[in-house]
PDB file of C-alpha atoms in Angstrom:
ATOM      1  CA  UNK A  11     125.360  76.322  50.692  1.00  0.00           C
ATOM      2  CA  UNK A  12     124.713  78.558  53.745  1.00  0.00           C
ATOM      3  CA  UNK A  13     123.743  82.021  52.489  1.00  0.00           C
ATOM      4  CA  UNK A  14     122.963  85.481  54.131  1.00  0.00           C
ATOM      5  CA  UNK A  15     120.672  87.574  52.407  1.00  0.00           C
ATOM      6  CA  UNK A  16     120.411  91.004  53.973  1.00  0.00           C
ATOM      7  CA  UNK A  17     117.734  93.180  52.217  1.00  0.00           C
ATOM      8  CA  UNK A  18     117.430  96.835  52.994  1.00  0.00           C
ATOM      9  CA  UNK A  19     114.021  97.743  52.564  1.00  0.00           C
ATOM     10  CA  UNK A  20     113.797 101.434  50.988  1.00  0.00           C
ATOM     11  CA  UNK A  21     111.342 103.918  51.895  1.00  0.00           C
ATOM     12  CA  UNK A  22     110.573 101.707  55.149  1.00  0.00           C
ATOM     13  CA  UNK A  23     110.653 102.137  58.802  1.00  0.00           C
ATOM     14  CA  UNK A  24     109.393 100.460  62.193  1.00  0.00           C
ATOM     15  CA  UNK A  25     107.345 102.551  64.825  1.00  0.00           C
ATOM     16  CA  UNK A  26     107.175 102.635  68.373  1.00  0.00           C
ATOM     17  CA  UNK A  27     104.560 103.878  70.221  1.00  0.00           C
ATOM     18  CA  UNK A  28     105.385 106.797  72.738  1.00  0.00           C
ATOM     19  CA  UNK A  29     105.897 105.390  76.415  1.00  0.00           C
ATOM     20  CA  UNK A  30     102.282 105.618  78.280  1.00  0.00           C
ATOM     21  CA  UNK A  31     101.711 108.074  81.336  1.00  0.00           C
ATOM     22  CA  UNK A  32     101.722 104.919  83.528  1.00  0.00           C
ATOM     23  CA  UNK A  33     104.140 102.762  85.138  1.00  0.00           C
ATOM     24  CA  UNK A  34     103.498  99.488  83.236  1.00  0.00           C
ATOM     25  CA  UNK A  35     101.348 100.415  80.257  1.00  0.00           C
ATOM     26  CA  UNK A  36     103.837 100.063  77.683  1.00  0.00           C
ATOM     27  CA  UNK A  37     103.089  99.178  74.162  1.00  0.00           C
ATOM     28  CA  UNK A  38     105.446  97.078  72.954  1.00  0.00           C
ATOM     29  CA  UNK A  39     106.284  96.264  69.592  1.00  0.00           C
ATOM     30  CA  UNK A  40     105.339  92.674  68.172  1.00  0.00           C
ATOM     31  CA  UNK A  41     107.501  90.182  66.480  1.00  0.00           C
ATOM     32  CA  UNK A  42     106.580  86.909  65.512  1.00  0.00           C
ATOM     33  CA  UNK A  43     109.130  84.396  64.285  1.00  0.00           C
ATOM     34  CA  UNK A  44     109.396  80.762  63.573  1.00  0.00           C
ATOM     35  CA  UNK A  45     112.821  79.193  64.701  1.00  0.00           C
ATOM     36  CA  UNK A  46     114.075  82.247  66.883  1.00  0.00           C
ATOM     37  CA  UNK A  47     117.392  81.183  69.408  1.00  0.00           C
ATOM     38  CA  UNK A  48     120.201  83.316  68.382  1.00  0.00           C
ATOM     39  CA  UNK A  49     121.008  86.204  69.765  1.00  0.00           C
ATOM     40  CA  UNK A  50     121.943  90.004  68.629  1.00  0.00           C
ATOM     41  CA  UNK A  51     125.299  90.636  70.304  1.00  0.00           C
ATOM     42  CA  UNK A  52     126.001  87.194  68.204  1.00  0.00           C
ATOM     43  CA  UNK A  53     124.690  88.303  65.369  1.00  0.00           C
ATOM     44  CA  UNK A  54     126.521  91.379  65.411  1.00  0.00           C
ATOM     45  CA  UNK A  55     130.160  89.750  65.938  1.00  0.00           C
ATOM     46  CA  UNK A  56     129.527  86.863  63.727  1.00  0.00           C
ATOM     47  CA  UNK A  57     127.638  87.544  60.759  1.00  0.00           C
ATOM     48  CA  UNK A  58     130.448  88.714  58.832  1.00  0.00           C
ATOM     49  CA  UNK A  59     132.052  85.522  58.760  1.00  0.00           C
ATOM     50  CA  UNK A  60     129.247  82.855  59.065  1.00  0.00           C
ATOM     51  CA  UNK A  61     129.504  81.911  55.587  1.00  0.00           C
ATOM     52  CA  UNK A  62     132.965  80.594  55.907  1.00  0.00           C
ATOM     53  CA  UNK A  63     132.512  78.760  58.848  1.00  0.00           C
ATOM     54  CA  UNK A  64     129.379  76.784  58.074  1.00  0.00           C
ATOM     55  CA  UNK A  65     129.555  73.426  56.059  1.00  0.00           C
ATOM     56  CA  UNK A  66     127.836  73.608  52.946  1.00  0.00           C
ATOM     57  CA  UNK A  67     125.791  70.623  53.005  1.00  0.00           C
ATOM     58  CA  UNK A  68     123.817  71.616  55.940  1.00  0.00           C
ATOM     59  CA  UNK A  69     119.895  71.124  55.377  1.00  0.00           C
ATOM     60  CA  UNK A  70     117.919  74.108  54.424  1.00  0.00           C
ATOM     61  CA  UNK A  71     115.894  75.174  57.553  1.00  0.00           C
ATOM     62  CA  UNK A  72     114.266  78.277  58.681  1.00  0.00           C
ATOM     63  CA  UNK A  73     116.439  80.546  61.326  1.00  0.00           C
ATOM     64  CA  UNK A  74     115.122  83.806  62.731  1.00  0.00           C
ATOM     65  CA  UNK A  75     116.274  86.192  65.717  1.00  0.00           C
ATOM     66  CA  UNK A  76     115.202  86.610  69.302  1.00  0.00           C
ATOM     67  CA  UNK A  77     112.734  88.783  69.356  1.00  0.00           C
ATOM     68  CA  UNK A  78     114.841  91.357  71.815  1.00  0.00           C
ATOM     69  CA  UNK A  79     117.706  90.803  70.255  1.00  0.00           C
ATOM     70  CA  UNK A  80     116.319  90.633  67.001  1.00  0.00           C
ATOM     71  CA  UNK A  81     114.926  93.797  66.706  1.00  0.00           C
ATOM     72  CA  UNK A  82     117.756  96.262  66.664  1.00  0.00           C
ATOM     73  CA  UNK A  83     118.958  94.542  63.561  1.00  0.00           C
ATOM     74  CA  UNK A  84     115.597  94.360  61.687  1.00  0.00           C
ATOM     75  CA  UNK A  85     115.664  97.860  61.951  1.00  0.00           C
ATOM     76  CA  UNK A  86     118.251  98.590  59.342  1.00  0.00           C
ATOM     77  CA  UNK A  87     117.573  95.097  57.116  1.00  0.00           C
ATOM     78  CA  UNK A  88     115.971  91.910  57.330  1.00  0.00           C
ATOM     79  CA  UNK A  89     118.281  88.509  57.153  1.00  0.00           C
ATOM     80  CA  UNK A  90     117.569  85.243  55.943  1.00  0.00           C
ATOM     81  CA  UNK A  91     119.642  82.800  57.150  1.00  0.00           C
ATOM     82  CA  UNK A  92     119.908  78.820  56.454  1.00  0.00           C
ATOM     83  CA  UNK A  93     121.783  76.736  58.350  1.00  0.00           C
ATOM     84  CA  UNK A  94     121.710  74.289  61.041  1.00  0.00           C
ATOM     85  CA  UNK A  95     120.138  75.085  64.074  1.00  0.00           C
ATOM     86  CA  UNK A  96     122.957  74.471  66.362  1.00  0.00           C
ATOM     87  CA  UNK A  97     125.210  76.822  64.507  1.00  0.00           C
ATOM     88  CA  UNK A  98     125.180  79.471  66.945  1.00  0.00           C
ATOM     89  CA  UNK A  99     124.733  79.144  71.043  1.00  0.00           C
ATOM     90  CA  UNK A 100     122.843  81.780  72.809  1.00  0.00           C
ATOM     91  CA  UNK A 101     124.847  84.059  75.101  1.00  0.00           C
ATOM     92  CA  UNK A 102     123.110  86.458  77.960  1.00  0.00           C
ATOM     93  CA  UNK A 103     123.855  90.256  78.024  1.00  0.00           C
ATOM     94  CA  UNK A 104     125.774  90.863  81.092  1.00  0.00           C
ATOM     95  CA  UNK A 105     123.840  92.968  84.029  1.00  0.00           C
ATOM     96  CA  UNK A 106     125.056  96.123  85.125  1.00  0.00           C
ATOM     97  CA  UNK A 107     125.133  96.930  88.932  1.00  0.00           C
ATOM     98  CA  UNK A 108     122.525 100.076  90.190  1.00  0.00           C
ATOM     99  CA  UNK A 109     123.370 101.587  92.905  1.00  0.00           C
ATOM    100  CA  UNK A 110     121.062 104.556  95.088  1.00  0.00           C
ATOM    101  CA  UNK A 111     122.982 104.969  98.140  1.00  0.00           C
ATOM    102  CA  UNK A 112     121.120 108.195  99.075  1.00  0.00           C
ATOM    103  CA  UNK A 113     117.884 105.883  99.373  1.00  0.00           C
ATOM    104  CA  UNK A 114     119.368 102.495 100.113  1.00  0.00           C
ATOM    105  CA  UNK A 115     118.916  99.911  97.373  1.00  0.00           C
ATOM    106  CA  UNK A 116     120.735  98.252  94.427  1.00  0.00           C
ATOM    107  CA  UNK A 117     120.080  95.707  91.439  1.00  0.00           C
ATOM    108  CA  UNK A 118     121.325  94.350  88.568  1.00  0.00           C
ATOM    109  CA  UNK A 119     120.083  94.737  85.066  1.00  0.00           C
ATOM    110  CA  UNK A 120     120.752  94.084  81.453  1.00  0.00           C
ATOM    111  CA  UNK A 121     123.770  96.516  80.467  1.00  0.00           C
ATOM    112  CA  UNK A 122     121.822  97.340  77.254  1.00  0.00           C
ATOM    113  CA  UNK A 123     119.023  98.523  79.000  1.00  0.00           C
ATOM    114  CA  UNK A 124     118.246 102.505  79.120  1.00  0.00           C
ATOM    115  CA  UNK A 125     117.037 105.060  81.390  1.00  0.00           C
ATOM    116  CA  UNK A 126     113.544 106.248  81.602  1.00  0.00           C
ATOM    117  CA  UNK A 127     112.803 109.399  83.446  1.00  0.00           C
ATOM    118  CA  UNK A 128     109.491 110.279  84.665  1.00  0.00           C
ATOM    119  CA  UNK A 129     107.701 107.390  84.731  1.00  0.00           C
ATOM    120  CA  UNK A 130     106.818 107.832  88.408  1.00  0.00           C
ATOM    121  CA  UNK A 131     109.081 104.887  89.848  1.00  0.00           C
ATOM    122  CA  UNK A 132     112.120 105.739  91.921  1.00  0.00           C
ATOM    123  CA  UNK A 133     114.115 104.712  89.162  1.00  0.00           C
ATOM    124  CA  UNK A 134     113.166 102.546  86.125  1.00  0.00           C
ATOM    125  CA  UNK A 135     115.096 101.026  83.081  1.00  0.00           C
ATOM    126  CA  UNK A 136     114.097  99.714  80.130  1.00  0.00           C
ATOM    127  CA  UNK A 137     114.739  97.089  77.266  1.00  0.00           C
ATOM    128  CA  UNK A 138     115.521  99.486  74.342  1.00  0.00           C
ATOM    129  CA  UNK A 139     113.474  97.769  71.632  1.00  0.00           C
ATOM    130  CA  UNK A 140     110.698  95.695  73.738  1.00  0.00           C
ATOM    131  CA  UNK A 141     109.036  98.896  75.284  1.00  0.00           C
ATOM    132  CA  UNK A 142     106.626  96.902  77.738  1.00  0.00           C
ATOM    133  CA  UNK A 143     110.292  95.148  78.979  1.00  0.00           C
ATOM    134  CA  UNK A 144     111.351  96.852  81.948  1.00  0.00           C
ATOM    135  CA  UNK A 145     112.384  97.007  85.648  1.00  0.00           C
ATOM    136  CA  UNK A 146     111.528  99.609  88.190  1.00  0.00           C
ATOM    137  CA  UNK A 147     111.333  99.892  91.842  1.00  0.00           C
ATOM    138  CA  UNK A 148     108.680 101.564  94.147  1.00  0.00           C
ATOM    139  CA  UNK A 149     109.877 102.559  97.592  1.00  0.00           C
ATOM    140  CA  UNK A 150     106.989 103.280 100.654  1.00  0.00           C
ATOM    141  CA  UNK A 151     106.661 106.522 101.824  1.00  0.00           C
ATOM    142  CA  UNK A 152     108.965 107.238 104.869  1.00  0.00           C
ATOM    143  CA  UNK A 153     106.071 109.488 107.044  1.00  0.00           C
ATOM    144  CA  UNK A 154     103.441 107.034 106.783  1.00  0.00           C
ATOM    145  CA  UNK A 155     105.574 103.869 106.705  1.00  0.00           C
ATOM    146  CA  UNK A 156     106.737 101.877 109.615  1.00  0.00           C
ATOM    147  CA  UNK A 157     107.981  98.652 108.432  1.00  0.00           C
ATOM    148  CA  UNK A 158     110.262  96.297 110.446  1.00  0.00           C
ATOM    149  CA  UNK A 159     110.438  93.169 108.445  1.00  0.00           C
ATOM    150  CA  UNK A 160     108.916  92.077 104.885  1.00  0.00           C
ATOM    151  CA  UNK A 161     107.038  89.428 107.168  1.00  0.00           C
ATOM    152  CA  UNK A 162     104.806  92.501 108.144  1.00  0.00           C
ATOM    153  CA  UNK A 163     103.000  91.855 104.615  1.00  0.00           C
ATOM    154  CA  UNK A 164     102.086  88.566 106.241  1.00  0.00           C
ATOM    155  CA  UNK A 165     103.150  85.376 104.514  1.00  0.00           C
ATOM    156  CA  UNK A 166     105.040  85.055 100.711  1.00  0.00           C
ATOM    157  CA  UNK A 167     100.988  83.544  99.690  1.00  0.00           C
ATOM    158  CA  UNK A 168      99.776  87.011 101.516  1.00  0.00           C
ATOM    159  CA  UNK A 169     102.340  89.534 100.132  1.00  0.00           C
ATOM    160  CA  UNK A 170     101.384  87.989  96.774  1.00  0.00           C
ATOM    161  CA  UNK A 171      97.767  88.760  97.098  1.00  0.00           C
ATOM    162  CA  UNK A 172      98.638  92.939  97.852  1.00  0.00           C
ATOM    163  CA  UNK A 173     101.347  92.849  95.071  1.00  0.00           C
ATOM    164  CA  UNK A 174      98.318  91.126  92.434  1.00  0.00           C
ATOM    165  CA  UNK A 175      95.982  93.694  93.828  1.00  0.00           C
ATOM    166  CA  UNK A 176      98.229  97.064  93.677  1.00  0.00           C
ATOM    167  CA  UNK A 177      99.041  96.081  89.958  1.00  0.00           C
ATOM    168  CA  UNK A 178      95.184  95.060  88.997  1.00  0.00           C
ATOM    169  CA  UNK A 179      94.410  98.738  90.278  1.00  0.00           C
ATOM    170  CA  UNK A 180      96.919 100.310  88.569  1.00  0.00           C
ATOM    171  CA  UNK A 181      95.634  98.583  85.190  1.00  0.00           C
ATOM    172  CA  UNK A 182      91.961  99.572  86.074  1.00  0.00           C
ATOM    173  CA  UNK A 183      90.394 100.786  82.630  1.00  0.00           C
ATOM    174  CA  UNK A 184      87.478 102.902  81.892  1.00  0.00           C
ATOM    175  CA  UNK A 185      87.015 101.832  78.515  1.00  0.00           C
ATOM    176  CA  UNK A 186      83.984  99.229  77.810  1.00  0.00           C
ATOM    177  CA  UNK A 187      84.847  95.696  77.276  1.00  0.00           C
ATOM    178  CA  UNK A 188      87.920  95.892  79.054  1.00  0.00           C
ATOM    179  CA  UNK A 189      88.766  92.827  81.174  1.00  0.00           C
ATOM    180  CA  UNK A 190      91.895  91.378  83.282  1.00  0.00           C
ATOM    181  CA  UNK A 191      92.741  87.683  83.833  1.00  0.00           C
ATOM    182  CA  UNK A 192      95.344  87.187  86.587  1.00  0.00           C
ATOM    183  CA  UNK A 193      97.282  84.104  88.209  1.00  0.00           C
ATOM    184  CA  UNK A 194      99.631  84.356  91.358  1.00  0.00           C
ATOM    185  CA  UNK A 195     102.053  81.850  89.736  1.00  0.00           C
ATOM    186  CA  UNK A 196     104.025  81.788  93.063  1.00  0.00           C
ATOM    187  CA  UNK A 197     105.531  83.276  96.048  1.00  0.00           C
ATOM    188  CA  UNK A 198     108.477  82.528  97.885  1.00  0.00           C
ATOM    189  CA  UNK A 199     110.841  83.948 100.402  1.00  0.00           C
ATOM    190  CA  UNK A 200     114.556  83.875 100.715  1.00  0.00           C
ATOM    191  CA  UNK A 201     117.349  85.289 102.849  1.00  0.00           C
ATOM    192  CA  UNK A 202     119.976  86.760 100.804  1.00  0.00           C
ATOM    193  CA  UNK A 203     123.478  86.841 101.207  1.00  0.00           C
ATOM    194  CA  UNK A 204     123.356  90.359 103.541  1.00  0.00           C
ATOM    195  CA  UNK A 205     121.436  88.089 105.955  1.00  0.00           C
ATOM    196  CA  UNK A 206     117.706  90.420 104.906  1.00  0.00           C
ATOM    197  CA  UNK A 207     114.874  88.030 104.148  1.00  0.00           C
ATOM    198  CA  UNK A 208     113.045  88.870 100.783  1.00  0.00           C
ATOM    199  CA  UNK A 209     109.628  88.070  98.760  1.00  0.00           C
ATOM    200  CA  UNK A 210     109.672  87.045  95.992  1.00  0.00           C
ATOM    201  CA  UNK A 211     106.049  87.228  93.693  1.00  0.00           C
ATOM    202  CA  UNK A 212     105.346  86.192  90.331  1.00  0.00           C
ATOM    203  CA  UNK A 213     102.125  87.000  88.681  1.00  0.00           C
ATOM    204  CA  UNK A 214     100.261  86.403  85.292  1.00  0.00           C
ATOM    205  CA  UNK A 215      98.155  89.395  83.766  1.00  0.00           C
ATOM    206  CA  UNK A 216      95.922  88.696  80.580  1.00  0.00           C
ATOM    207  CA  UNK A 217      94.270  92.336  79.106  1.00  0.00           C
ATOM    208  CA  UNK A 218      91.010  91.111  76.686  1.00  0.00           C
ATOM    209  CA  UNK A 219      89.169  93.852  75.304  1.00  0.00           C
ATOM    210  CA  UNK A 220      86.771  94.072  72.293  1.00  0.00           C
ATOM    211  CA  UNK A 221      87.415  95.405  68.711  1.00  0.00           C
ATOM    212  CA  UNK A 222      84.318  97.757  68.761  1.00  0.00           C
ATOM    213  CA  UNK A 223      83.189  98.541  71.746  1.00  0.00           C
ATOM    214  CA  UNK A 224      80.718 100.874  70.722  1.00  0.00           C
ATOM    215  CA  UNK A 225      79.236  98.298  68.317  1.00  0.00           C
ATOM    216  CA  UNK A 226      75.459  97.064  68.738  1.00  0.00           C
ATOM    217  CA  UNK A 227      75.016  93.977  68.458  1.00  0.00           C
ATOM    218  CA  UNK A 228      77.194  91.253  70.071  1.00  0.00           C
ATOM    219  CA  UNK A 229      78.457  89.782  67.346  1.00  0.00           C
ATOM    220  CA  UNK A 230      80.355  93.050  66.415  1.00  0.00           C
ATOM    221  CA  UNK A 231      82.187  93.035  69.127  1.00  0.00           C
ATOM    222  CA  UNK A 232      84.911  90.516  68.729  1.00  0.00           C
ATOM    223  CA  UNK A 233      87.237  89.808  71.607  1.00  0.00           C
ATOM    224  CA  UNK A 234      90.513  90.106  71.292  1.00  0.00           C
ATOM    225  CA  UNK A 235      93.912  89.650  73.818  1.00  0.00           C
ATOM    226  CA  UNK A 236      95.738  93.028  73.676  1.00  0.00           C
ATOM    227  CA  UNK A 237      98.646  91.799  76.087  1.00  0.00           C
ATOM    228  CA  UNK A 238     100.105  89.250  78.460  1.00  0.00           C
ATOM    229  CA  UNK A 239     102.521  89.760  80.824  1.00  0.00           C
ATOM    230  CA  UNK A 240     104.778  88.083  83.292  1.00  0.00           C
ATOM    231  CA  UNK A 241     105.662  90.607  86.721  1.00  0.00           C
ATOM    232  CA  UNK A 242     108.109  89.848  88.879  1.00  0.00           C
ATOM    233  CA  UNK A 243     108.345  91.715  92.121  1.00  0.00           C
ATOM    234  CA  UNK A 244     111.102  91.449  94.730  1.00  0.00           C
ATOM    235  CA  UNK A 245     110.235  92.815  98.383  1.00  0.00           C
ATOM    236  CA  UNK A 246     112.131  94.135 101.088  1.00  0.00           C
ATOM    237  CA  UNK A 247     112.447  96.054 104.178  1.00  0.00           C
ATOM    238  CA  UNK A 248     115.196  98.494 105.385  1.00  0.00           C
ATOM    239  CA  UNK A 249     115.157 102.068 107.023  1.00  0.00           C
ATOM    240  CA  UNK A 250     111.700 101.550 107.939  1.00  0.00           C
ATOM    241  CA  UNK A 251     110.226 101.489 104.237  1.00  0.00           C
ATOM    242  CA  UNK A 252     108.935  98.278 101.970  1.00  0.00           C
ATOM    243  CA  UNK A 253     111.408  98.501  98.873  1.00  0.00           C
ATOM    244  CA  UNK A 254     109.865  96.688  95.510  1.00  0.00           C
ATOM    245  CA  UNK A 255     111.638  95.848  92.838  1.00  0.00           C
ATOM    246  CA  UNK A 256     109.197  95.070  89.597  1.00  0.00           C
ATOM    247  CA  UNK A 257     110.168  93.306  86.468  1.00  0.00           C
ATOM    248  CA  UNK A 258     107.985  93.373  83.336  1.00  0.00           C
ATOM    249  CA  UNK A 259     108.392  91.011  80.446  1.00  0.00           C
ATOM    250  CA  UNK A 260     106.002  89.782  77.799  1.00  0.00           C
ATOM    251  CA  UNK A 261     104.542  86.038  78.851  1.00  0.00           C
ATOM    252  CA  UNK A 262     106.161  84.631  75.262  1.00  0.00           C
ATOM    253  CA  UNK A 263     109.710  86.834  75.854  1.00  0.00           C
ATOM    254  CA  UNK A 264     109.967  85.579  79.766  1.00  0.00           C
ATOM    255  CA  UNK A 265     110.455  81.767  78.180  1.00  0.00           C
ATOM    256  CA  UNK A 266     113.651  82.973  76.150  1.00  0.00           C
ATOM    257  CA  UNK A 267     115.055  85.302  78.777  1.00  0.00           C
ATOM    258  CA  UNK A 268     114.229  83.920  82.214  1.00  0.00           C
ATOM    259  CA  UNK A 269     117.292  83.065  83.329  1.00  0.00           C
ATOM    260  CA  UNK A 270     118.377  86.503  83.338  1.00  0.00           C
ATOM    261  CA  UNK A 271     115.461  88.389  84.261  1.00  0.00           C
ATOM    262  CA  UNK A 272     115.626  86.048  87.816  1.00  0.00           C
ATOM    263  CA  UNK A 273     119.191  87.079  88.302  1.00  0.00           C
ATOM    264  CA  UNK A 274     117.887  90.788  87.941  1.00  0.00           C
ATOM    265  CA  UNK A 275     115.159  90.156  90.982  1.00  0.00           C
ATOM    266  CA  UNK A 276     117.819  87.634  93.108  1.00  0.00           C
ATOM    267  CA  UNK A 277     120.852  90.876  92.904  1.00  0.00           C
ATOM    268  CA  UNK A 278     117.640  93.327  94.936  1.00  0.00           C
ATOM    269  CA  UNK A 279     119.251  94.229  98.123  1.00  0.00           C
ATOM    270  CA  UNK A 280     117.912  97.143 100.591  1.00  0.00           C
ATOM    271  CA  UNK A 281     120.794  99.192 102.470  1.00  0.00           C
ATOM    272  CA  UNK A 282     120.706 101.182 105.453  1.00  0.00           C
ATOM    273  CA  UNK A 283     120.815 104.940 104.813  1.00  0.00           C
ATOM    274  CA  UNK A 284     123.291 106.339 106.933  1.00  0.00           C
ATOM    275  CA  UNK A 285     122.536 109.400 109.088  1.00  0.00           C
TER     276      UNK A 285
END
């Protein structure tokens, strides 16, 4: 018979790291589940009643959580659940509209996303429980800016190269044994429904760096992946000034949560300021 165990677990507690200095060097917290495809706004309505309104002869298999939607509720307890694995359907959080008239841009992103001040974007959100999940966006200076179209960048293939290259510079490490893999996945261009064209980039980022990098001898120092990343930028041009809007999502999170992360860079839209 389907059963839900919830377990507090005394004396316990999950830690975050404190947000980095940096724009994208976020530490995000690791889960790692087997079966994960249900989600926690779900979870949250339904698991009160789940037991009444599964069959009892289902076969015993293994269910876990999305990871962003799983964590919130690993917090307090863990759950084992068994059931079938189409007894729940996933659902997306619904996107909340941004809007910065005063410098002439708006987005949409996850309404359970919060505010992070001071991380040196124009404005930046964040998933509350994935800490390297996030969207930002950068704006050009207006003295030394003179933009007329997002085809100054060149082509979609070229505006991908500068977008790879800012983000490799911003990850530039001084610590030894430190290395970068990156992969322009791809670049298109689109003209929205205010008649603007935008860019749109997409870009792979491996971090590798050893275990001991002080060790001796090279068989001490083990390599090991520390991160990888999917960014998604969104580029436009209004007022004179490139606007770029940057998502960040962990490579295995971007599978389960694509669909709404690409309605996030598709909303971008640059405004005229008026004077």
């Amino acid at each position: 018979m389907a059963k839900i165990v919830a377990v507090a677990e005394e004396g316990s507690f999950f830690f975050f790291s404190p947000l980095a200095s940096t724009l994208s060097e976020f530490s995000g917290t690791k889960l790692h589940y087997s079966h994960i495809h249900f989600k926690r706004k779900q979870w949250q309505m339904k698991a009160a009643s789940i037991t009444q309104q599964l069959p009892c002869d289902y076969s015993s298999k293994a269910f876990a959580v999305s990871r962003r939607k799983a964590l919130s509720l690993l917090l307090s307890t863990y759950i084992v659940f068994e059931a079938g694995s189409d007894a729940l359907a996933q659902q997306s959080l619904p996107l909340r509209e941004y809007i910065d008239a005063f410098d002439g841009y708006s987005f949409r992103y996850p309404s359970n996303w919060i505010q992070v001040r001071g991380a040196g974007a124009d404005i930046f959100f964040r998933d509350p429980y994935i800490l390297d999940e996030n969207v930002s966006v950068e704006i050009s200076s207006p003295s030394s800016s003179r933009y007329k179209s997002v085809q100054d960048l060149g082509t979609p293939e070229d505006a991908g190269k500068k977008v790879l290259k800012q983000y490799l510079t911003e990850f530039m490490s001084t610590r030894l044994g430190v290395r970068r893999e990156s992969n322009i996945l791809s670049t298109t261009s689109r003209v929205a429904d205010d008649g603007k064209l935008y860019y749109q980039v997409e870009v792979n980022i491996k971090s590798y760096a050893n275990n001991n990098e002080l060790a001796v001898m090279p068989q001490e120092r083990v390599v090991r992946m520390e991160w990888d990343r999917r960014y998604l930028s969104a580029l436009g041009v209004e007022n004179n000034q490139l606007y770029e809007l940057r998502l960040q999502v962990p490579e295995n999170v971007f599978a389960e949560e694509q669909n709404d992360l690409r309605q996030v860079m598709d909303s971008f839209r640059v405004n005229k300021i008026g004077t």
